[in-house]
XYZ file of C-alpha atoms in Angstrom:
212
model
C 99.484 142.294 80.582
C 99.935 142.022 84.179
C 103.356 140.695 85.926
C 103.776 139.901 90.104
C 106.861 140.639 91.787
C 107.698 140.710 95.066
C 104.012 140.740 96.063
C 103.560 143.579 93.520
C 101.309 143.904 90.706
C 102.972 145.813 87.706
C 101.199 146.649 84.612
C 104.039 148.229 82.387
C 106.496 145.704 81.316
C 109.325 148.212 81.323
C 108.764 148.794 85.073
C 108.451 145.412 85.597
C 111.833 144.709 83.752
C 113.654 147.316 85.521
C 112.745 146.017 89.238
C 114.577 142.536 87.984
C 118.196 142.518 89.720
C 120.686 142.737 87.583
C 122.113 138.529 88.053
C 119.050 137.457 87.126
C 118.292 139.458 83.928
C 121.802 137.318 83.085
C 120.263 134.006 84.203
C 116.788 135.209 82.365
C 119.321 135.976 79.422
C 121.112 132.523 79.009
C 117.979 130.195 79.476
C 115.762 132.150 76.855
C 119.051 132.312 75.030
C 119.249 128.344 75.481
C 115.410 127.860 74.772
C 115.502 129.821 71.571
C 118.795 127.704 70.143
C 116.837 123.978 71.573
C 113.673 125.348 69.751
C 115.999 125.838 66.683
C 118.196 122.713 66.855
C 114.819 120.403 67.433
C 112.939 122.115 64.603
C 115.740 121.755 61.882
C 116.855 118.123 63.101
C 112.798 117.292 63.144
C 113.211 118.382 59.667
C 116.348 116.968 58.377
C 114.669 113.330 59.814
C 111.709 113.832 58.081
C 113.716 114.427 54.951
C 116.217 111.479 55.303
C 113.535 108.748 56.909
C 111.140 109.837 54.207
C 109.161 107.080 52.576
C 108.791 106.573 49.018
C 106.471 108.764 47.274
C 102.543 108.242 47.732
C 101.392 106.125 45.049
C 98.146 107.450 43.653
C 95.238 105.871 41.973
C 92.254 108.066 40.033
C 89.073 106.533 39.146
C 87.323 108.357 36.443
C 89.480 111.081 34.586
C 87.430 114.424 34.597
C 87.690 117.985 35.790
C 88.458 116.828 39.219
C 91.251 114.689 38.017
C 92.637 116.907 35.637
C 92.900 119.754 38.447
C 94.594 117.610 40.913
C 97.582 116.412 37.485
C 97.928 120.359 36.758
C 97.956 121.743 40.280
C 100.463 118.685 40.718
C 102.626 119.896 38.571
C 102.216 123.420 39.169
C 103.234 123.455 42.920
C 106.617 120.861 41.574
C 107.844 123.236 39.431
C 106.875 126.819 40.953
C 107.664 126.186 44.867
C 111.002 126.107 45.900
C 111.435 124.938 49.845
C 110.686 128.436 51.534
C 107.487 127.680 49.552
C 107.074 131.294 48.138
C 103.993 132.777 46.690
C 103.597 130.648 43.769
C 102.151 128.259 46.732
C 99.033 130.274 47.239
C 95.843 128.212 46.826
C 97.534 125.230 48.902
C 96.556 125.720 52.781
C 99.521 123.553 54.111
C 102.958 122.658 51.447
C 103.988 120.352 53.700
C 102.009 117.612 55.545
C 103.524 115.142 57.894
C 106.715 115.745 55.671
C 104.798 115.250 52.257
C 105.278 118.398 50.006
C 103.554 117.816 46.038
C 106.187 116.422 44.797
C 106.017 113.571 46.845
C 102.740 112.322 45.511
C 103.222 110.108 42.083
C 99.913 109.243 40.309
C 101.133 105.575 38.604
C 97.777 104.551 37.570
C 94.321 105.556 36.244
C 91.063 104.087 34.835
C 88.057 105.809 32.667
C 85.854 104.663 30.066
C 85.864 107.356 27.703
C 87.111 106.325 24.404
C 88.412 109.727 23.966
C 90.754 108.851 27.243
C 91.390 105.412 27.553
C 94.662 104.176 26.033
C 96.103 107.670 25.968
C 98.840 109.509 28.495
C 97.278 110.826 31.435
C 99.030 113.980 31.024
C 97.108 114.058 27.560
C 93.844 112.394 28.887
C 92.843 115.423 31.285
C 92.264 117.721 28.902
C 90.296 115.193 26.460
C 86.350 116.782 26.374
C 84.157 116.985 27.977
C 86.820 117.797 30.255
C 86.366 121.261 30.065
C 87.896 122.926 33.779
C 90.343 125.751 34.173
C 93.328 125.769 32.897
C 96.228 125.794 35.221
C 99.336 124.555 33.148
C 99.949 122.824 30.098
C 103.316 122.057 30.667
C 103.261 118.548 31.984
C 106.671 116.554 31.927
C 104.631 113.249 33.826
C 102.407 111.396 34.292
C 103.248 109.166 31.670
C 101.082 106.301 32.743
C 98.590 105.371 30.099
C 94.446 105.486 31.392
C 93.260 102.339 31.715
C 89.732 101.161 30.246
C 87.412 100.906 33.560
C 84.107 99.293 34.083
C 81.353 101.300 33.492
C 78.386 100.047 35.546
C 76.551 102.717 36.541
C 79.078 105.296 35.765
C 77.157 106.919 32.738
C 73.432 108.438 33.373
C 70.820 107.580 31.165
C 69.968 110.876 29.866
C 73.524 112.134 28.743
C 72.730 110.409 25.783
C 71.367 113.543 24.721
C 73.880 115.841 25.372
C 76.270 116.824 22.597
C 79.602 114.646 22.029
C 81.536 117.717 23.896
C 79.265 117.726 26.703
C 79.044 113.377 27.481
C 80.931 110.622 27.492
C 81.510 108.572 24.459
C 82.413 104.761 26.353
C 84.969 102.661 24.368
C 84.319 99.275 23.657
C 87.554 98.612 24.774
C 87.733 95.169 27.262
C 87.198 96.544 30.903
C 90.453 95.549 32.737
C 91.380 93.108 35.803
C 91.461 96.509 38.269
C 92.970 94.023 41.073
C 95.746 93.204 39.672
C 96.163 96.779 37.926
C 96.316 97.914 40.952
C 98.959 95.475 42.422
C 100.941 96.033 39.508
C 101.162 99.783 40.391
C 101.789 99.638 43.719
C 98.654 101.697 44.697
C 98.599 103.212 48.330
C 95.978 105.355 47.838
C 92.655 105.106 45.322
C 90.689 108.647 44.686
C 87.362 108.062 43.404
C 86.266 110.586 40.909
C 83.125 108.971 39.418
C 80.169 110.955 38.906
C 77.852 111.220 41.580
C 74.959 108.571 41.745
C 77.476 105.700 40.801
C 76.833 103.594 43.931
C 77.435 100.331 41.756
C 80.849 101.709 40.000
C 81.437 103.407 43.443
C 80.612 99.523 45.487
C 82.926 98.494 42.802
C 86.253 100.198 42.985
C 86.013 100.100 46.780
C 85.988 96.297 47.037
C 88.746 96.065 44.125
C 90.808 98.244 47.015
């Protein structure tokens, strides 16, 4: 690191330092002492705001409850219970805790649709790890969500040729009535949708996206 004084170039910042008269190391003192305690008061009031002007939680909607849905409940519920605020090292796997505020506790899932009969009509927290769910286990100790999975409309949303696979391997559709997804929805609140439908469901995908 280089520092100019007086005209001079100095390359050894104890050199540098000693050439600085002795009033204005105090002056150099008291505004870094300053900048350091306005760094400190902004970031904890920045904080504090954040915590108090906080919005309600993000209300979350899942389209089709599989592996992808099931790791998003657990993990959920992992990072509630296992992270306190200084967001120790039961947070690993998460590349940010807090976003804009938001930590994981802060995001609600109140509604969900499938078509599974295996699924629909039962908890969430129980649906997820209905086959052929069949992803990595991350807890099993789920207090919420108690919101039961709502029958869907299937469209496109099962390939031909799973028809062959074994009962643990496919979906099994229930012949349960398809619900209004509008209005379930508006009922719920929903602020955000996730779309986990398997891929080459453009119809069921068309679908959901103009219920939104």
């Amino acid at each position: 690191m280089l520092f100019h004084f007086n005209g001079e170039i100095i390359t050894d910042a104890l050199a540098f330092a000693k050439k600085i008269p002795t009033d204005l190391k105090k002056s150099l003192k008291t505004l870094l002492f300053l900048t350091i305690s306005a760094s400190l008061h902004y970031t904890c009031t920045s904080n504090l705001i954040l915590r108090k002007v906080r919005m309600k939680k993000i209300r979350l909607a899942i389209v089709g409850v599989g592996n992808c849905a099931s790791s998003l409940v657990q993990g959920l519920e992992f990072y509630k219970k296992n992270t306190g605020l200084a967001g120790q090292t039961e947070a690993l796997g998460l590349m940010n805790y807090t976003i804009g505020g938001y930590r994981p506790q802060d995001i609600e899932v109140v509604c969900a649709f499938d078509i599974d009969k295996r699924k629909v009509g039962q908890p969430l927290k129980k649906a997820i790890f209905a086959p052929p769910n069949c992803t990595q286990l991350i807890t099993s100790a789920l207090t919420s969500p108690d919101i039961k999975v709502q029958m869907g409309h299937i469209l496109d949303g099962v390939a031909e040729h799973m028809k062959d696979y074994p009962e643990t391997r496919t979906f099994l559709p229930s012949d349960a009535r398809p619900v209004d997804v509008v209005k379930a929805l508006k009922d719920s609140k929903v602020e955000i949708c996730i779309s986990y439908l398997p891929v080459g469901s453009s119809k069921a995908s068309e679908f959901y996206a103009e219920c939104c």
